[in-house]
PDB file of C-alpha atoms in Angstrom:
ATOM      1  CA  UNK I   1       4.942  -9.149 -25.016  1.00 98.00           C
ATOM      2  CA  UNK I   2       8.393  -7.550 -25.291  1.00 98.00           C
ATOM      3  CA  UNK I   3       7.490  -6.035 -28.661  1.00 98.00           C
ATOM      4  CA  UNK I   4       4.168  -4.699 -27.334  1.00 98.00           C
ATOM      5  CA  UNK I   5       6.058  -3.129 -24.424  1.00 98.00           C
ATOM      6  CA  UNK I   6       8.731  -1.664 -26.697  1.00 98.00           C
ATOM      7  CA  UNK I   7       6.106   0.141 -28.739  1.00 98.00           C
ATOM      8  CA  UNK I   8       4.908   1.938 -25.601  1.00 98.00           C
ATOM      9  CA  UNK I   9       8.329   3.307 -24.658  1.00 98.00           C
ATOM     10  CA  UNK I  10       8.900   6.966 -25.581  1.00 97.00           C
ATOM     11  CA  UNK I  11      12.217   8.484 -26.540  1.00 97.00           C
ATOM     12  CA  UNK I  12      13.885  10.501 -23.792  1.00 95.00           C
ATOM     13  CA  UNK I  13      12.081   8.787 -20.928  1.00 95.00           C
ATOM     14  CA  UNK I  14      13.695   7.519 -17.761  1.00 93.00           C
ATOM     15  CA  UNK I  15      12.447   3.963 -17.322  1.00 94.00           C
ATOM     16  CA  UNK I  16      12.699   1.791 -14.224  1.00 91.00           C
ATOM     17  CA  UNK I  17      12.633  -1.998 -14.303  1.00 90.00           C
ATOM     18  CA  UNK I  18      12.570  -4.368 -11.328  1.00 82.00           C
ATOM     19  CA  UNK I  19      15.258  -6.922 -10.641  1.00 77.00           C
ATOM     20  CA  UNK I  20      13.269  -9.929 -11.869  1.00 80.00           C
ATOM     21  CA  UNK I  21      11.567  -8.530 -14.983  1.00 90.00           C
ATOM     22  CA  UNK I  22      13.329  -9.837 -18.107  1.00 93.00           C
ATOM     23  CA  UNK I  23      10.405  -9.229 -20.475  1.00 96.00           C
ATOM     24  CA  UNK I  24      10.101  -5.477 -19.739  1.00 96.00           C
ATOM     25  CA  UNK I  25      13.898  -5.191 -19.794  1.00 94.00           C
ATOM     26  CA  UNK I  26      13.977  -6.766 -23.260  1.00 95.00           C
ATOM     27  CA  UNK I  27      11.176  -4.462 -24.382  1.00 97.00           C
ATOM     28  CA  UNK I  28      12.951  -1.310 -23.191  1.00 96.00           C
ATOM     29  CA  UNK I  29      16.264  -2.351 -24.768  1.00 95.00           C
ATOM     30  CA  UNK I  30      14.421  -3.147 -28.018  1.00 97.00           C
ATOM     31  CA  UNK I  31      12.836   0.314 -27.997  1.00 97.00           C
ATOM     32  CA  UNK I  32      16.271   1.897 -27.498  1.00 95.00           C
ATOM     33  CA  UNK I  33      17.615   0.115 -30.553  1.00 96.00           C
ATOM     34  CA  UNK I  34      14.650   0.939 -32.803  1.00 97.00           C
ATOM     35  CA  UNK I  35      12.936   4.230 -31.987  1.00 97.00           C
ATOM     36  CA  UNK I  36      13.925   5.556 -28.551  1.00 97.00           C
ATOM     37  CA  UNK I  37      17.726   5.908 -28.482  1.00 95.00           C
ATOM     38  CA  UNK I  38      17.673   8.463 -25.655  1.00 95.00           C
ATOM     39  CA  UNK I  39      15.834   6.276 -23.148  1.00 94.00           C
ATOM     40  CA  UNK I  40      17.583   6.017 -19.780  1.00 90.00           C
ATOM     41  CA  UNK I  41      17.101   2.620 -18.117  1.00 88.00           C
ATOM     42  CA  UNK I  42      17.381   2.267 -14.336  1.00 85.00           C
ATOM     43  CA  UNK I  43      17.557  -1.302 -13.060  1.00 79.00           C
ATOM     44  CA  UNK I  44      17.461  -2.297  -9.414  1.00 66.00           C
ATOM     45  CA  UNK I  45      20.768  -4.121  -8.718  1.00 57.00           C
ATOM     46  CA  UNK I  46      21.624  -7.356 -10.592  1.00 51.00           C
ATOM     47  CA  UNK I  47      24.019  -7.778 -13.524  1.00 51.00           C
ATOM     48  CA  UNK I  48      23.736  -5.897 -16.797  1.00 50.00           C
ATOM     49  CA  UNK I  49      22.222  -8.026 -19.618  1.00 49.00           C
ATOM     50  CA  UNK I  50      24.012  -5.771 -22.104  1.00 50.00           C
ATOM     51  CA  UNK I  51      27.127  -4.084 -20.654  1.00 50.00           C
ATOM     52  CA  UNK I  52      27.085  -0.306 -20.762  1.00 50.00           C
ATOM     53  CA  UNK I  53      23.348   0.044 -21.429  1.00 52.00           C
ATOM     54  CA  UNK I  54      21.901   0.093 -17.929  1.00 59.00           C
ATOM     55  CA  UNK I  55      22.391   2.226 -14.823  1.00 64.00           C
ATOM     56  CA  UNK I  56      22.230   0.020 -11.735  1.00 65.00           C
ATOM     57  CA  UNK I  57      21.078   1.507  -8.447  1.00 68.00           C
ATOM     58  CA  UNK I  58      20.269  -0.029  -5.074  1.00 72.00           C
ATOM     59  CA  UNK I  59      16.760  -0.248  -3.634  1.00 76.00           C
ATOM     60  CA  UNK I  60      17.016   2.855  -1.441  1.00 78.00           C
ATOM     61  CA  UNK I  61      18.396   4.964  -4.276  1.00 79.00           C
ATOM     62  CA  UNK I  62      15.771   3.561  -6.641  1.00 80.00           C
ATOM     63  CA  UNK I  63      12.877   4.658  -4.413  1.00 84.00           C
ATOM     64  CA  UNK I  64      14.481   8.023  -3.657  1.00 86.00           C
ATOM     65  CA  UNK I  65      14.827   8.531  -7.407  1.00 84.00           C
ATOM     66  CA  UNK I  66      11.155   7.672  -8.014  1.00 87.00           C
ATOM     67  CA  UNK I  67       9.863   9.837  -5.154  1.00 90.00           C
ATOM     68  CA  UNK I  68      11.687  12.853  -6.589  1.00 91.00           C
ATOM     69  CA  UNK I  69       9.499  12.470  -9.693  1.00 90.00           C
ATOM     70  CA  UNK I  70      12.339  11.361 -11.949  1.00 89.00           C
ATOM     71  CA  UNK I  71      10.817   8.072 -13.144  1.00 92.00           C
ATOM     72  CA  UNK I  72       8.639   8.294 -16.250  1.00 95.00           C
ATOM     73  CA  UNK I  73       7.762   4.625 -16.717  1.00 96.00           C
ATOM     74  CA  UNK I  74       7.772   1.535 -14.513  1.00 95.00           C
ATOM     75  CA  UNK I  75       6.471  -2.025 -14.794  1.00 96.00           C
ATOM     76  CA  UNK I  76       4.480  -3.979 -12.209  1.00 95.00           C
ATOM     77  CA  UNK I  77       2.819  -7.379 -12.064  1.00 96.00           C
ATOM     78  CA  UNK I  78       0.632  -9.355  -9.660  1.00 96.00           C
ATOM     79  CA  UNK I  79      -0.633 -12.805  -8.843  1.00 97.00           C
ATOM     80  CA  UNK I  80      -4.102 -11.242  -9.170  1.00 98.00           C
ATOM     81  CA  UNK I  81      -5.268  -8.188 -11.138  1.00 98.00           C
ATOM     82  CA  UNK I  82      -8.764  -6.727 -10.745  1.00 98.00           C
ATOM     83  CA  UNK I  83     -10.965  -4.719 -13.166  1.00 98.00           C
ATOM     84  CA  UNK I  84      -9.426  -1.421 -11.979  1.00 98.00           C
ATOM     85  CA  UNK I  85      -5.848  -2.582 -12.422  1.00 98.00           C
ATOM     86  CA  UNK I  86      -5.174  -3.033  -8.711  1.00 98.00           C
ATOM     87  CA  UNK I  87      -2.726  -5.835  -7.921  1.00 98.00           C
ATOM     88  CA  UNK I  88      -2.246  -8.524  -5.278  1.00 98.00           C
ATOM     89  CA  UNK I  89       1.264  -9.734  -4.469  1.00 96.00           C
ATOM     90  CA  UNK I  90       0.559 -10.969  -0.934  1.00 96.00           C
ATOM     91  CA  UNK I  91      -1.793 -13.920  -0.422  1.00 96.00           C
ATOM     92  CA  UNK I  92      -4.398 -16.191  -1.954  1.00 96.00           C
ATOM     93  CA  UNK I  93      -7.339 -16.683   0.381  1.00 95.00           C
ATOM     94  CA  UNK I  94      -7.878 -15.121   3.791  1.00 94.00           C
ATOM     95  CA  UNK I  95      -4.943 -12.992   4.917  1.00 93.00           C
ATOM     96  CA  UNK I  96      -4.745 -14.607   8.376  1.00 93.00           C
ATOM     97  CA  UNK I  97      -5.058 -18.164   7.056  1.00 94.00           C
ATOM     98  CA  UNK I  98      -4.036 -17.990   3.380  1.00 94.00           C
ATOM     99  CA  UNK I  99      -4.009 -20.906   0.979  1.00 94.00           C
ATOM    100  CA  UNK I 100      -0.710 -19.529  -0.258  1.00 94.00           C
ATOM    101  CA  UNK I 101       1.536 -16.657   0.773  1.00 94.00           C
ATOM    102  CA  UNK I 102       3.789 -14.681  -1.592  1.00 92.00           C
ATOM    103  CA  UNK I 103       6.757 -12.336  -1.036  1.00 89.00           C
ATOM    104  CA  UNK I 104       4.686  -9.146  -0.905  1.00 88.00           C
ATOM    105  CA  UNK I 105       4.757  -5.614  -2.211  1.00 88.00           C
ATOM    106  CA  UNK I 106       8.397  -4.952  -3.205  1.00 83.00           C
ATOM    107  CA  UNK I 107       7.540  -1.256  -2.821  1.00 87.00           C
ATOM    108  CA  UNK I 108       4.783  -1.410  -5.441  1.00 91.00           C
ATOM    109  CA  UNK I 109       2.319   0.439  -3.185  1.00 93.00           C
ATOM    110  CA  UNK I 110       4.708   3.412  -3.256  1.00 92.00           C
ATOM    111  CA  UNK I 111       5.685   3.258  -6.917  1.00 93.00           C
ATOM    112  CA  UNK I 112       2.261   2.664  -8.482  1.00 96.00           C
ATOM    113  CA  UNK I 113       0.755   6.072  -7.565  1.00 94.00           C
ATOM    114  CA  UNK I 114       3.867   8.228  -8.054  1.00 94.00           C
ATOM    115  CA  UNK I 115       5.431   7.061 -11.331  1.00 95.00           C
ATOM    116  CA  UNK I 116       4.093   8.980 -14.327  1.00 95.00           C
ATOM    117  CA  UNK I 117       3.207   5.866 -16.330  1.00 97.00           C
ATOM    118  CA  UNK I 118       2.854   2.272 -15.112  1.00 97.00           C
ATOM    119  CA  UNK I 119       2.488  -0.722 -17.406  1.00 98.00           C
ATOM    120  CA  UNK I 120       1.255  -3.945 -15.837  1.00 98.00           C
ATOM    121  CA  UNK I 121       2.416  -7.228 -17.338  1.00 98.00           C
ATOM    122  CA  UNK I 122       1.590 -10.856 -16.616  1.00 97.00           C
ATOM    123  CA  UNK I 123       2.790 -13.991 -18.388  1.00 97.00           C
ATOM    124  CA  UNK I 124      -0.462 -15.825 -17.574  1.00 98.00           C
ATOM    125  CA  UNK I 125      -3.842 -14.594 -18.761  1.00 98.00           C
ATOM    126  CA  UNK I 126      -6.526 -16.652 -17.028  1.00 98.00           C
ATOM    127  CA  UNK I 127      -9.565 -16.232 -14.736  1.00 98.00           C
ATOM    128  CA  UNK I 128      -7.406 -17.017 -11.698  1.00 97.00           C
ATOM    129  CA  UNK I 129      -5.201 -13.995 -12.509  1.00 98.00           C
ATOM    130  CA  UNK I 130      -7.840 -11.551 -13.764  1.00 98.00           C
ATOM    131  CA  UNK I 131     -10.357 -11.661 -10.930  1.00 98.00           C
ATOM    132  CA  UNK I 132     -13.410  -9.522 -10.081  1.00 98.00           C
ATOM    133  CA  UNK I 133     -12.114  -8.942  -6.535  1.00 98.00           C
ATOM    134  CA  UNK I 134      -8.613  -9.270  -5.094  1.00 98.00           C
ATOM    135  CA  UNK I 135      -7.950 -11.453  -2.073  1.00 97.00           C
ATOM    136  CA  UNK I 136      -5.634  -8.680  -0.847  1.00 97.00           C
ATOM    137  CA  UNK I 137      -4.924  -5.219  -2.273  1.00 97.00           C
ATOM    138  CA  UNK I 138      -1.159  -4.815  -2.442  1.00 97.00           C
ATOM    139  CA  UNK I 139      -1.079  -1.697  -4.615  1.00 97.00           C
ATOM    140  CA  UNK I 140      -3.633   0.552  -6.297  1.00 97.00           C
ATOM    141  CA  UNK I 141      -3.222   2.898  -9.206  1.00 95.00           C
ATOM    142  CA  UNK I 142      -4.290   3.441 -12.784  1.00 96.00           C
ATOM    143  CA  UNK I 143      -2.134   1.595 -15.316  1.00 98.00           C
ATOM    144  CA  UNK I 144      -1.551   2.864 -18.803  1.00 98.00           C
ATOM    145  CA  UNK I 145      -2.212  -0.677 -19.972  1.00 98.00           C
ATOM    146  CA  UNK I 146      -1.892  -4.358 -19.090  1.00 98.00           C
ATOM    147  CA  UNK I 147       0.122  -6.551 -21.457  1.00 98.00           C
ATOM    148  CA  UNK I 148      -0.299 -10.348 -21.446  1.00 98.00           C
ATOM    149  CA  UNK I 149       0.404 -13.218 -23.867  1.00 98.00           C
ATOM    150  CA  UNK I 150      -3.149 -12.848 -25.176  1.00 98.00           C
ATOM    151  CA  UNK I 151      -3.935  -9.155 -25.324  1.00 98.00           C
ATOM    152  CA  UNK I 152      -3.456  -5.531 -24.370  1.00 98.00           C
ATOM    153  CA  UNK I 153      -5.974  -4.112 -21.891  1.00 98.00           C
ATOM    154  CA  UNK I 154      -6.486  -0.395 -21.250  1.00 98.00           C
ATOM    155  CA  UNK I 155      -8.614   1.458 -18.663  1.00 98.00           C
ATOM    156  CA  UNK I 156     -11.686   3.413 -19.709  1.00 97.00           C
ATOM    157  CA  UNK I 157     -11.008   7.055 -18.718  1.00 96.00           C
ATOM    158  CA  UNK I 158     -14.636   7.493 -17.638  1.00 96.00           C
ATOM    159  CA  UNK I 159     -15.018   4.387 -15.450  1.00 96.00           C
ATOM    160  CA  UNK I 160     -11.447   3.336 -14.716  1.00 97.00           C
ATOM    161  CA  UNK I 161     -12.342  -0.238 -15.690  1.00 98.00           C
ATOM    162  CA  UNK I 162     -10.042  -2.287 -17.898  1.00 98.00           C
ATOM    163  CA  UNK I 163     -11.234  -2.996 -21.421  1.00 98.00           C
ATOM    164  CA  UNK I 164      -9.846  -4.866 -24.406  1.00 98.00           C
ATOM    165  CA  UNK I 165      -7.617  -2.607 -26.517  1.00 98.00           C
ATOM    166  CA  UNK I 166      -6.256  -5.350 -28.788  1.00 98.00           C
ATOM    167  CA  UNK I 167      -5.981  -9.121 -28.991  1.00 98.00           C
ATOM    168  CA  UNK I 168      -2.721 -10.662 -30.165  1.00 98.00           C
ATOM    169  CA  UNK I 169      -2.468 -12.662 -33.405  1.00 97.00           C
ATOM    170  CA  UNK I 170      -4.088 -16.064 -32.990  1.00 97.00           C
ATOM    171  CA  UNK I 171      -6.525 -14.750 -30.373  1.00 98.00           C
ATOM    172  CA  UNK I 172      -9.972 -13.198 -30.652  1.00 97.00           C
ATOM    173  CA  UNK I 173     -12.304 -11.013 -28.602  1.00 98.00           C
ATOM    174  CA  UNK I 174     -14.093 -14.164 -27.487  1.00 98.00           C
ATOM    175  CA  UNK I 175     -10.944 -16.058 -26.459  1.00 98.00           C
ATOM    176  CA  UNK I 176      -9.626 -13.135 -24.411  1.00 98.00           C
ATOM    177  CA  UNK I 177     -12.978 -12.630 -22.712  1.00 98.00           C
ATOM    178  CA  UNK I 178     -13.136 -16.342 -21.890  1.00 98.00           C
ATOM    179  CA  UNK I 179      -9.716 -16.107 -20.223  1.00 98.00           C
ATOM    180  CA  UNK I 180     -10.717 -13.092 -18.108  1.00 98.00           C
ATOM    181  CA  UNK I 181     -12.597 -13.460 -14.822  1.00 98.00           C
ATOM    182  CA  UNK I 182     -14.558 -10.226 -15.169  1.00 98.00           C
ATOM    183  CA  UNK I 183     -16.549  -8.456 -17.887  1.00 97.00           C
ATOM    184  CA  UNK I 184     -14.273  -6.975 -20.529  1.00 97.00           C
ATOM    185  CA  UNK I 185     -15.691  -4.161 -22.649  1.00 97.00           C
ATOM    186  CA  UNK I 186     -14.107  -3.201 -25.958  1.00 97.00           C
ATOM    187  CA  UNK I 187     -12.039  -0.040 -26.050  1.00 97.00           C
ATOM    188  CA  UNK I 188     -12.496   2.245 -29.087  1.00 95.00           C
ATOM    189  CA  UNK I 189     -10.598   0.872 -32.073  1.00 94.00           C
ATOM    190  CA  UNK I 190     -10.134  -2.558 -30.505  1.00 96.00           C
ATOM    191  CA  UNK I 191      -8.757  -5.081 -32.974  1.00 96.00           C
ATOM    192  CA  UNK I 192      -5.753  -7.309 -33.541  1.00 98.00           C
ATOM    193  CA  UNK I 193      -2.371  -6.268 -32.154  1.00 98.00           C
ATOM    194  CA  UNK I 194      -0.048  -5.585 -35.094  1.00 97.00           C
ATOM    195  CA  UNK I 195       2.289  -8.597 -35.221  1.00 97.00           C
ATOM    196  CA  UNK I 196       6.034  -8.133 -34.620  1.00 97.00           C
ATOM    197  CA  UNK I 197       7.819  -6.908 -37.719  1.00 97.00           C
ATOM    198  CA  UNK I 198      10.840  -8.667 -39.180  1.00 97.00           C
ATOM    199  CA  UNK I 199      13.033  -5.805 -37.919  1.00 96.00           C
ATOM    200  CA  UNK I 200      11.636  -6.034 -34.383  1.00 98.00           C
ATOM    201  CA  UNK I 201      12.193  -9.787 -34.250  1.00 97.00           C
ATOM    202  CA  UNK I 202      15.677  -9.537 -35.715  1.00 97.00           C
ATOM    203  CA  UNK I 203      16.815  -6.973 -33.146  1.00 97.00           C
ATOM    204  CA  UNK I 204      15.056  -8.726 -30.257  1.00 95.00           C
ATOM    205  CA  UNK I 205      16.632 -12.095 -31.066  1.00 94.00           C
ATOM    206  CA  UNK I 206      20.047 -10.562 -31.667  1.00 90.00           C
TER     207      UNK I 206
END
């Protein structure tokens, strides 16, 4: 997942990463080492994983920065993701009497529509995550893609619906579709995700 994310990062971008997002952080740092040395990484608070590589800003400053249009790329996730890439971070079940309640939006409803590019990521790819209808809409927007342990999904520009852009090594169109709770069309050129190269793995692990 980190390698797939790294390949999406463009040189010169200003990239924001949330406080609890180690996979996107690793992906952005990998991109900086390999092909995007001028990327500027903004991380909400916390401690620097690699000293001197990250600019840390508080929550208020982070959102002010984004609302001024200075954030090119950001990463979001959700306990549920629907066919249009909308996310749920609030509840499972009825909002008033939920089966389970989660921490909530973390400002995602603001960031999703205003950041130039948003990549969704989720470490579980299953029908309980990828659902035909959300129990609660926390944030809506159009992602550039969704990256999971199984595949990369991208929206169809005509319909806005997510489709299968590539399946990771060891997976297939059928296995990804079986793990998705809604119909998944194939995007043009859909095939296997190129596996991590030796150089990518060496830098990532080091």
